PDB file of C-alpha atoms and ligand atoms in Angstrom:
ATOM      1  CA  MET J 242    -223.370  13.100 -83.233  1.00 45.00           C
ATOM      2  CA  SER J 243    -220.979  12.517 -80.616  1.00 44.00           C
ATOM      3  CA  THR J 244    -219.216   9.569 -79.455  1.00 45.00           C
ATOM      4  CA  SER J 245    -217.312  10.573 -76.293  1.00 47.00           C
ATOM      5  CA  SER J 246    -217.528   7.838 -73.769  1.00 47.00           C
ATOM      6  CA  ALA J 247    -217.624   8.466 -69.851  1.00 50.00           C
ATOM      7  CA  PRO J 248    -215.413  10.286 -68.428  1.00 52.00           C
ATOM      8  CA  VAL J 249    -212.475   8.067 -66.717  1.00 50.00           C
ATOM      9  CA  PRO J 250    -212.267   8.990 -63.228  1.00 51.00           C
ATOM     10  CA  THR J 251    -208.644  10.127 -61.929  1.00 55.00           C
ATOM     11  CA  ARG J 252    -209.034  10.633 -58.675  1.00 57.00           C
ATOM     12  CA  PRO J 253    -209.683   7.801 -56.161  1.00 56.00           C
ATOM     13  CA  LEU J 254    -213.373   6.751 -55.497  1.00 53.00           C
ATOM     14  CA  THR J 255    -214.774   5.730 -52.162  1.00 55.00           C
ATOM     15  CA  LEU J 256    -218.310   3.895 -53.066  1.00 51.00           C
ATOM     16  CA  PRO J 257    -220.474   1.881 -50.644  1.00 51.00           C
ATOM     17  CA  THR J 258    -220.991  -1.562 -50.331  1.00 55.00           C
ATOM     18  CA  THR J 259    -224.043  -3.849 -49.860  1.00 51.00           C
ATOM     19  CA  GLU J 260    -222.196  -5.006 -46.554  1.00 57.00           C
ATOM     20  CA  PRO J 261    -223.596  -2.324 -44.088  1.00 52.00           C
ATOM     21  CA  GLY J 262    -220.510   0.269 -42.838  1.00 56.00           C
ATOM     22  CA  ARG J 263    -218.297  -1.045 -45.497  1.00 58.00           C
ATOM     23  CA  ARG J 264    -216.562   1.131 -48.331  1.00 59.00           C
ATOM     24  CA  VAL J 265    -214.486   0.390 -51.014  1.00 54.00           C
ATOM     25  CA  THR J 266    -212.072   2.999 -52.752  1.00 53.00           C
ATOM     26  CA  PHE J 267    -211.564   2.466 -56.035  1.00 49.00           C
ATOM     27  CA  VAL J 268    -208.038   3.522 -57.621  1.00 51.00           C
ATOM     28  CA  PRO J 269    -208.542   4.513 -61.344  1.00 48.00           C
ATOM     29  CA  PRO J 270    -205.900   2.917 -63.297  1.00 49.00           C
ATOM     30  CA  ARG J 271    -202.597   5.309 -64.730  1.00 52.00           C
ATOM     31  CA  PRO J 272    -203.001   5.549 -68.483  1.00 47.00           C
ATOM     32  CA  ARG J 273    -200.357   3.544 -69.491  1.00 50.00           C
ATOM     33  CA  ALA J 274    -197.269   4.978 -71.884  1.00 50.00           C
ATOM     34  CA  ARG J 275    -198.072   4.637 -75.596  1.00 51.00           C
ATOM     35  CA  THR J 276    -195.455   2.998 -77.012  1.00 47.00           C
ATOM     36  CA  SER J 277    -194.682   3.277 -80.500  1.00 50.00           C
ATOM     37  CA  ARG J 278    -195.874   1.029 -83.375  1.00 53.00           C
ATOM     38  CA  ARG J 279    -192.589   0.088 -84.643  1.00 55.00           C
ATOM     39  CA  VAL J 280    -191.289  -0.623 -81.291  1.00 49.00           C
ATOM     40  CA  ARG J 281    -194.721  -2.726 -80.626  1.00 50.00           C
ATOM     41  CA  ARG J 282    -194.113  -4.336 -83.912  1.00 55.00           C
ATOM     42  CA  ARG J 283    -190.382  -5.712 -82.074  1.00 57.00           C
ATOM     43  CA  ARG J 284    -191.389  -6.598 -78.929  1.00 56.00           C
ATOM     44  CA  LEU J 285    -194.214  -8.786 -80.726  1.00 53.00           C
ATOM     45  CA  ALA J 286    -191.713 -10.172 -82.785  1.00 54.00           C
ATOM     46  CA  LEU J 287    -189.168 -10.489 -80.027  1.00 54.00           C
ATOM     47  CA  GLY J 288    -191.621 -12.255 -77.791  1.00 51.00           C
ATOM     48  CA  ALA J 289    -192.845 -14.556 -80.603  1.00 54.00           C
ATOM     49  CA  VAL J 290    -189.578 -16.473 -81.189  1.00 52.00           C
ATOM     50  CA  ALA J 291    -189.199 -16.677 -77.420  1.00 56.00           C
ATOM     51  CA  VAL J 292    -192.434 -19.437 -77.116  1.00 52.00           C
ATOM     52  CA  ALA J 293    -191.211 -20.684 -80.318  1.00 54.00           C
ATOM     53  CA  GLY J 294    -188.094 -21.246 -78.454  1.00 52.00           C
ATOM     54  CA  ALA J 295    -189.270 -22.217 -75.182  1.00 53.00           C
ATOM     55  CA  VAL J 296    -191.690 -25.038 -76.867  1.00 50.00           C
ATOM     56  CA  ALA J 297    -189.115 -26.700 -79.397  1.00 52.00           C
ATOM     57  CA  LEU J 298    -186.915 -27.028 -76.340  1.00 51.00           C
ATOM     58  CA  GLY J 299    -189.594 -28.237 -73.966  1.00 48.00           C
ATOM     59  CA  ALA J 300    -190.456 -31.260 -77.331  1.00 49.00           C
ATOM     60  CA  SER J 301    -186.893 -31.817 -77.824  1.00 51.00           C
ATOM     61  CA  VAL J 302    -186.111 -32.347 -73.573  1.00 47.00           C
ATOM     62  CA  ILE J 303    -189.490 -34.434 -73.264  1.00 45.00           C
ATOM     63  CA  GLY J 304    -188.564 -36.244 -76.369  1.00 45.00           C
ATOM     64  CA  ALA J 305    -184.914 -37.347 -74.907  1.00 49.00           C
ATOM     65  CA  LEU J 306    -186.730 -38.650 -71.624  1.00 46.00           C
ATOM     66  CA  ALA J 307    -189.112 -40.535 -73.383  1.00 46.00           C
ATOM     67  CA  GLY J 308    -185.927 -41.786 -75.683  1.00 47.00           C
ATOM     68  CA  SER J 309    -182.991 -42.260 -73.670  1.00 50.00           C
ATOM     69  CA  SER J 310    -185.487 -44.797 -70.692  1.00 51.00           C
ATOM     70  CA  GLY J 311    -188.377 -45.643 -72.662  1.00 55.00           C
ATOM     71  CA  LEU J 312    -190.816 -43.393 -70.786  1.00 59.00           C
ATOM     72  CA  GLN J 313    -194.446 -44.077 -71.198  1.00 66.00           C
ATOM     73  CA  LEU J 314    -194.993 -39.952 -70.673  1.00 66.00           C
ATOM     74  CA  PRO J 315    -199.004 -39.775 -69.176  1.00 65.00           C
ATOM     75  CA  PRO J 316    -201.031 -37.868 -70.774  1.00 67.00           C
ATOM     76  CA  MET J 317    -201.530 -34.198 -70.445  1.00 65.00           C
ATOM     77  CA  PRO J 318    -204.396 -33.194 -67.619  1.00 57.00           C
ATOM     78  CA  PRO J 319    -206.863 -31.649 -69.279  1.00 58.00           C
ATOM     79  CA  VAL J 320    -207.301 -28.020 -69.038  1.00 57.00           C
ATOM     80  CA  PHE J 321    -210.755 -26.407 -68.350  1.00 59.00           C
ATOM     81  CA  PRO J 322    -210.380 -23.105 -68.796  1.00 57.00           C
ATOM     82  CA  GLY J 323    -214.032 -22.316 -67.461  1.00 59.00           C
ATOM     83  CA  THR J 324    -214.005 -23.934 -64.542  1.00 67.00           C
ATOM     84  CA  VAL J 325    -214.003 -21.146 -61.581  1.00 86.00           C
ATOM     85  CA  PHE J 326    -215.208 -21.592 -58.409  1.00 92.00           C
ATOM     86  CA  THR J 327    -218.409 -20.003 -57.927  1.00 95.00           C
ATOM     87  CA  PRO J 328    -219.562 -20.686 -53.603  1.00 97.00           C
ATOM     88  CA  SER J 329    -222.845 -22.207 -53.442  1.00 97.00           C
ATOM     89  CA  VAL J 330    -225.450 -22.998 -50.740  1.00 98.00           C
ATOM     90  CA  ASP J 331    -223.687 -25.332 -49.254  1.00 98.00           C
ATOM     91  CA  ASP J 332    -220.343 -23.441 -48.697  1.00 98.00           C
ATOM     92  CA  GLY J 333    -222.387 -20.927 -46.383  1.00 98.00           C
ATOM     93  CA  PHE J 334    -222.607 -18.615 -49.543  1.00 98.00           C
ATOM     94  CA  ILE J 335    -226.004 -16.022 -49.256  1.00 97.00           C
ATOM     95  CA  GLU J 336    -226.097 -13.454 -51.911  1.00 96.00           C
ATOM     96  CA  ASP J 337    -224.566  -9.408 -51.123  1.00 93.00           C
ATOM     97  CA  GLY J 338    -227.979  -7.240 -49.689  1.00 95.00           C
ATOM     98  CA  VAL J 339    -229.843 -10.974 -48.415  1.00 97.00           C
ATOM     99  CA  GLN J 340    -230.442 -11.489 -44.690  1.00 98.00           C
ATOM    100  CA  VAL J 341    -231.320 -15.170 -43.593  1.00 98.00           C
ATOM    101  CA  SER J 342    -232.372 -15.414 -40.290  1.00 98.00           C
ATOM    102  CA  LEU J 343    -230.921 -17.495 -37.329  1.00 98.00           C
ATOM    103  CA  TRP J 344    -233.598 -20.136 -37.429  1.00 98.00           C
ATOM    104  CA  ASP J 345    -233.268 -21.087 -41.727  1.00 98.00           C
ATOM    105  CA  ASP J 346    -231.891 -24.255 -39.777  1.00 96.00           C
ATOM    106  CA  ASP J 347    -231.505 -25.788 -43.863  1.00 97.00           C
ATOM    107  CA  LEU J 348    -228.896 -23.165 -44.929  1.00 98.00           C
ATOM    108  CA  PRO J 349    -225.703 -24.544 -43.743  1.00 98.00           C
ATOM    109  CA  ALA J 350    -224.399 -20.510 -42.933  1.00 98.00           C
ATOM    110  CA  ILE J 351    -226.774 -21.153 -40.231  1.00 98.00           C
ATOM    111  CA  SER J 352    -226.775 -24.852 -38.961  1.00 98.00           C
ATOM    112  CA  ARG J 353    -222.885 -25.053 -39.060  1.00 98.00           C
ATOM    113  CA  LEU J 354    -222.023 -22.100 -36.940  1.00 98.00           C
ATOM    114  CA  ASN J 355    -220.498 -23.407 -33.340  1.00 98.00           C
ATOM    115  CA  PRO J 356    -224.032 -24.529 -31.396  1.00 98.00           C
ATOM    116  CA  GLU J 357    -222.867 -21.991 -28.370  1.00 98.00           C
ATOM    117  CA  LEU J 358    -222.569 -19.016 -30.614  1.00 98.00           C
ATOM    118  CA  LEU J 359    -225.955 -19.925 -32.162  1.00 98.00           C
ATOM    119  CA  ALA J 360    -228.066 -20.639 -29.194  1.00 98.00           C
ATOM    120  CA  ALA J 361    -226.097 -17.734 -27.620  1.00 98.00           C
ATOM    121  CA  MET J 362    -227.240 -15.228 -30.601  1.00 98.00           C
ATOM    122  CA  ARG J 363    -231.456 -16.472 -30.392  1.00 98.00           C
ATOM    123  CA  ALA J 364    -231.188 -15.476 -26.830  1.00 98.00           C
ATOM    124  CA  ALA J 365    -230.064 -12.278 -27.827  1.00 98.00           C
ATOM    125  CA  GLU J 366    -232.745 -11.819 -31.108  1.00 98.00           C
ATOM    126  CA  ALA J 367    -235.387 -12.741 -28.473  1.00 98.00           C
ATOM    127  CA  ARG J 368    -234.389  -9.710 -26.484  1.00 98.00           C
ATOM    128  CA  ALA J 369    -233.982  -7.489 -29.082  1.00 98.00           C
ATOM    129  CA  ALA J 370    -237.612  -8.775 -30.365  1.00 98.00           C
ATOM    130  CA  ASP J 371    -238.511  -6.543 -27.445  1.00 97.00           C
ATOM    131  CA  ASP J 372    -236.997  -3.364 -28.129  1.00 97.00           C
ATOM    132  CA  GLY J 373    -237.978  -3.866 -31.674  1.00 98.00           C
ATOM    133  CA  ILE J 374    -235.096  -5.055 -33.594  1.00 98.00           C
ATOM    134  CA  ARG J 375    -234.403  -7.895 -35.969  1.00 97.00           C
ATOM    135  CA  LEU J 376    -231.051  -9.371 -36.546  1.00 98.00           C
ATOM    136  CA  GLY J 377    -230.403 -10.436 -39.813  1.00 98.00           C
ATOM    137  CA  VAL J 378    -227.387 -12.499 -40.765  1.00 98.00           C
ATOM    138  CA  THR J 379    -225.466 -11.305 -43.393  1.00 98.00           C
ATOM    139  CA  SER J 380    -223.122 -14.123 -43.025  1.00 98.00           C
ATOM    140  CA  GLY J 381    -222.441 -17.222 -40.997  1.00 98.00           C
ATOM    141  CA  TRP J 382    -220.328 -20.457 -41.415  1.00 98.00           C
ATOM    142  CA  ARG J 383    -218.074 -20.611 -45.062  1.00 98.00           C
ATOM    143  CA  SER J 384    -216.452 -23.427 -46.279  1.00 98.00           C
ATOM    144  CA  ALA J 385    -212.649 -23.001 -46.778  1.00 98.00           C
ATOM    145  CA  ALA J 386    -212.849 -22.753 -50.427  1.00 97.00           C
ATOM    146  CA  TYR J 387    -215.537 -20.261 -50.130  1.00 97.00           C
ATOM    147  CA  GLN J 388    -213.341 -18.048 -47.514  1.00 97.00           C
ATOM    148  CA  GLN J 389    -210.332 -18.148 -50.067  1.00 97.00           C
ATOM    149  CA  TRP J 390    -213.045 -16.935 -53.223  1.00 96.00           C
ATOM    150  CA  LEU J 391    -213.862 -14.145 -51.199  1.00 96.00           C
ATOM    151  CA  LEU J 392    -209.608 -13.172 -50.225  1.00 96.00           C
ATOM    152  CA  ASP J 393    -208.885 -13.361 -53.858  1.00 96.00           C
ATOM    153  CA  ASP J 394    -212.073 -11.656 -55.291  1.00 95.00           C
ATOM    154  CA  ARG J 395    -211.236  -8.578 -52.875  1.00 96.00           C
ATOM    155  CA  ILE J 396    -207.754  -8.324 -53.331  1.00 97.00           C
ATOM    156  CA  ALA J 397    -208.471  -8.096 -57.302  1.00 96.00           C
ATOM    157  CA  SER J 398    -210.997  -5.372 -56.407  1.00 96.00           C
ATOM    158  CA  VAL J 399    -209.226  -3.534 -53.665  1.00 96.00           C
ATOM    159  CA  GLY J 400    -205.369  -4.589 -53.723  1.00 96.00           C
ATOM    160  CA  GLU J 401    -203.880  -6.706 -51.451  1.00 95.00           C
ATOM    161  CA  GLU J 402    -203.461  -4.394 -48.104  1.00 94.00           C
ATOM    162  CA  THR J 403    -206.917  -3.800 -48.047  1.00 95.00           C
ATOM    163  CA  ALA J 404    -209.077  -7.032 -48.835  1.00 96.00           C
ATOM    164  CA  ARG J 405    -206.416  -8.435 -45.829  1.00 95.00           C
ATOM    165  CA  ALA J 406    -207.408  -5.936 -43.677  1.00 94.00           C
ATOM    166  CA  TYR J 407    -211.522  -7.227 -43.669  1.00 94.00           C
ATOM    167  CA  VAL J 408    -211.141 -10.762 -45.208  1.00 95.00           C
ATOM    168  CA  ALA J 409    -209.096 -13.380 -43.276  1.00 95.00           C
ATOM    169  CA  THR J 410    -207.353 -16.368 -44.940  1.00 96.00           C
ATOM    170  CA  PRO J 411    -209.347 -19.505 -44.727  1.00 97.00           C
ATOM    171  CA  GLU J 412    -206.789 -21.336 -41.950  1.00 97.00           C
ATOM    172  CA  GLN J 413    -207.465 -18.000 -39.813  1.00 96.00           C
ATOM    173  CA  SER J 414    -211.396 -16.894 -40.421  1.00 97.00           C
ATOM    174  CA  ARG J 415    -213.204 -17.403 -37.285  1.00 97.00           C
ATOM    175  CA  HIS J 416    -216.395 -17.956 -40.122  1.00 98.00           C
ATOM    176  CA  VAL J 417    -214.767 -20.879 -41.785  1.00 98.00           C
ATOM    177  CA  SER J 418    -213.958 -22.376 -37.519  1.00 98.00           C
ATOM    178  CA  GLY J 419    -218.179 -21.484 -37.467  1.00 98.00           C
ATOM    179  CA  ASP J 420    -217.727 -19.211 -34.495  1.00 98.00           C
ATOM    180  CA  ALA J 421    -217.871 -15.811 -36.194  1.00 98.00           C
ATOM    181  CA  ILE J 422    -221.053 -14.237 -37.601  1.00 98.00           C
ATOM    182  CA  ASP J 423    -222.317 -10.912 -40.098  1.00 98.00           C
ATOM    183  CA  ILE J 424    -225.630  -9.161 -38.612  1.00 98.00           C
ATOM    184  CA  GLY J 425    -227.740  -6.639 -40.360  1.00 98.00           C
ATOM    185  CA  PRO J 426    -228.873  -3.616 -40.968  1.00 98.00           C
ATOM    186  CA  VAL J 427    -227.329  -1.402 -38.918  1.00 98.00           C
ATOM    187  CA  ASP J 428    -230.308  -0.720 -35.934  1.00 98.00           C
ATOM    188  CA  ALA J 429    -228.996  -4.549 -35.265  1.00 98.00           C
ATOM    189  CA  GLN J 430    -225.851  -4.164 -35.288  1.00 98.00           C
ATOM    190  CA  TYR J 431    -226.222  -1.454 -32.532  1.00 98.00           C
ATOM    191  CA  TRP J 432    -227.874  -3.192 -30.712  1.00 98.00           C
ATOM    192  CA  LEU J 433    -225.639  -6.138 -30.686  1.00 98.00           C
ATOM    193  CA  ILE J 434    -222.813  -3.720 -29.855  1.00 98.00           C
ATOM    194  CA  SER J 435    -224.593  -2.682 -26.633  1.00 98.00           C
ATOM    195  CA  TYR J 436    -226.253  -5.612 -25.468  1.00 98.00           C
ATOM    196  CA  GLY J 437    -224.625  -8.625 -27.041  1.00 98.00           C
ATOM    197  CA  SER J 438    -222.003  -9.017 -24.169  1.00 98.00           C
ATOM    198  CA  GLU J 439    -224.692  -9.834 -21.682  1.00 98.00           C
ATOM    199  CA  PHE J 440    -225.291 -12.816 -23.608  1.00 98.00           C
ATOM    200  CA  GLY J 441    -221.285 -13.632 -24.312  1.00 98.00           C
ATOM    201  CA  ILE J 442    -221.283 -11.520 -28.179  1.00 98.00           C
ATOM    202  CA  CYS J 443    -218.607  -9.677 -28.466  1.00 98.00           C
ATOM    203  CA  GLN J 444    -217.643  -6.993 -31.709  1.00 98.00           C
ATOM    204  CA  THR J 445    -214.138  -8.058 -32.199  1.00 97.00           C
ATOM    205  CA  TYR J 446    -213.308  -6.288 -35.097  1.00 97.00           C
ATOM    206  CA  GLY J 447    -212.765  -2.134 -34.818  1.00 96.00           C
ATOM    207  CA  ASN J 448    -213.578  -2.017 -38.339  1.00 95.00           C
ATOM    208  CA  GLU J 449    -216.148  -4.358 -38.797  1.00 97.00           C
ATOM    209  CA  PRO J 450    -219.109  -2.963 -36.509  1.00 97.00           C
ATOM    210  CA  TRP J 451    -221.417  -6.333 -38.273  1.00 98.00           C
ATOM    211  CA  HIS J 452    -219.518  -9.193 -37.626  1.00 98.00           C
ATOM    212  CA  PHE J 453    -219.872 -10.389 -34.203  1.00 98.00           C
ATOM    213  CA  GLU J 454    -217.980 -13.840 -31.982  1.00 98.00           C
ATOM    214  CA  LEU J 455    -218.260 -15.163 -28.732  1.00 98.00           C
ATOM    215  CA  ALA J 456    -215.776 -13.744 -26.946  1.00 98.00           C
ATOM    216  CA  THR J 457    -216.719 -13.114 -22.990  1.00 98.00           C
ATOM    217  CA  THR J 458    -218.567 -14.967 -20.270  1.00 98.00           C
ATOM    218  CA  PRO J 459    -222.572 -13.408 -20.345  1.00 98.00           C
ATOM    219  CA  GLY J 460    -222.508 -10.506 -18.553  1.00 97.00           C
ATOM    220  CA  SER J 461    -218.524  -9.502 -18.024  1.00 97.00           C
ATOM    221  CA  GLU J 462    -217.199  -6.753 -20.703  1.00 97.00           C
ATOM    222  CA  CYS J 463    -215.939  -7.568 -24.117  1.00 98.00           C
ATOM    223  CA  PRO J 464    -212.429  -7.810 -24.555  1.00 97.00           C
ATOM    224  CA  PRO J 465    -210.810  -5.212 -26.862  1.00 97.00           C
ATOM    225  CA  MET J 466    -211.191  -5.065 -30.473  1.00 97.00           C
ATOM    226  CA  ARG J 467    -208.859  -6.073 -32.820  1.00 95.00           C
ATOM    227  CA  THR J 468    -207.659  -3.338 -35.043  1.00 94.00           C
ATOM    228  CA  ASP J 469    -208.998  -5.822 -38.259  1.00 92.00           C
ATOM    229  CA  ALA J 470    -208.850  -9.145 -39.447  1.00 87.00           C
ATOM    230  CA  ASN J 471    -204.925  -8.675 -40.413  1.00 83.00           C
ATOM    231  CA  GLY J 472    -204.110  -7.538 -36.375  1.00 64.00           C
TER     232      GLY J 472
HETATM  233 ZN1   ZN G 660    -217.449 -11.390 -40.426  1.00 64.05          ZN
END
């Protein structure tokens, strides 16, 4: 009977993601150098001594503080290791692979968009429909917490540099201010890139053909694109 496991990739792998046009590169971790059992045992022992020392020091400092000043120390705040932020519909969350309508007003992702952007997008949609194109929304308004979660999540999966090229900080994100919208599928993106400026709508990042903002007066040319969300 074979007990072999799946082969570990040794070269970077570029994979498509659920966002049209977006690909991520997975760089396999280097195999760690083996440490001898004796060295590991010694490290463990040293670590235990260090932790015990730190705990003892902390206790004596707290004891001294409390004893000398008669301070009543406040109770330690409870720690909930399971409370991790999960974006909800109220944060503007739209599930990966889902496209909602520009008319889904019950979704904060749509209703909290800048009204001027939403009106321009709806006007563009009516024209696109004449060409048999449907504009689907993959992301609209996002809460600051959701944006931070996106950034942290992307950094964890593709590393800082790549993540920041695609995901802005909550302070900088045009999604958080309601001034940006992500559109799919690919034919809708091409349509908007070609005709969006008639409605004032422009692709604003060279590396994001799905991301649109109100960036020109209707009928005028779009301004030059920024390279990416970090540029
Ligand atoms: Zn976007």
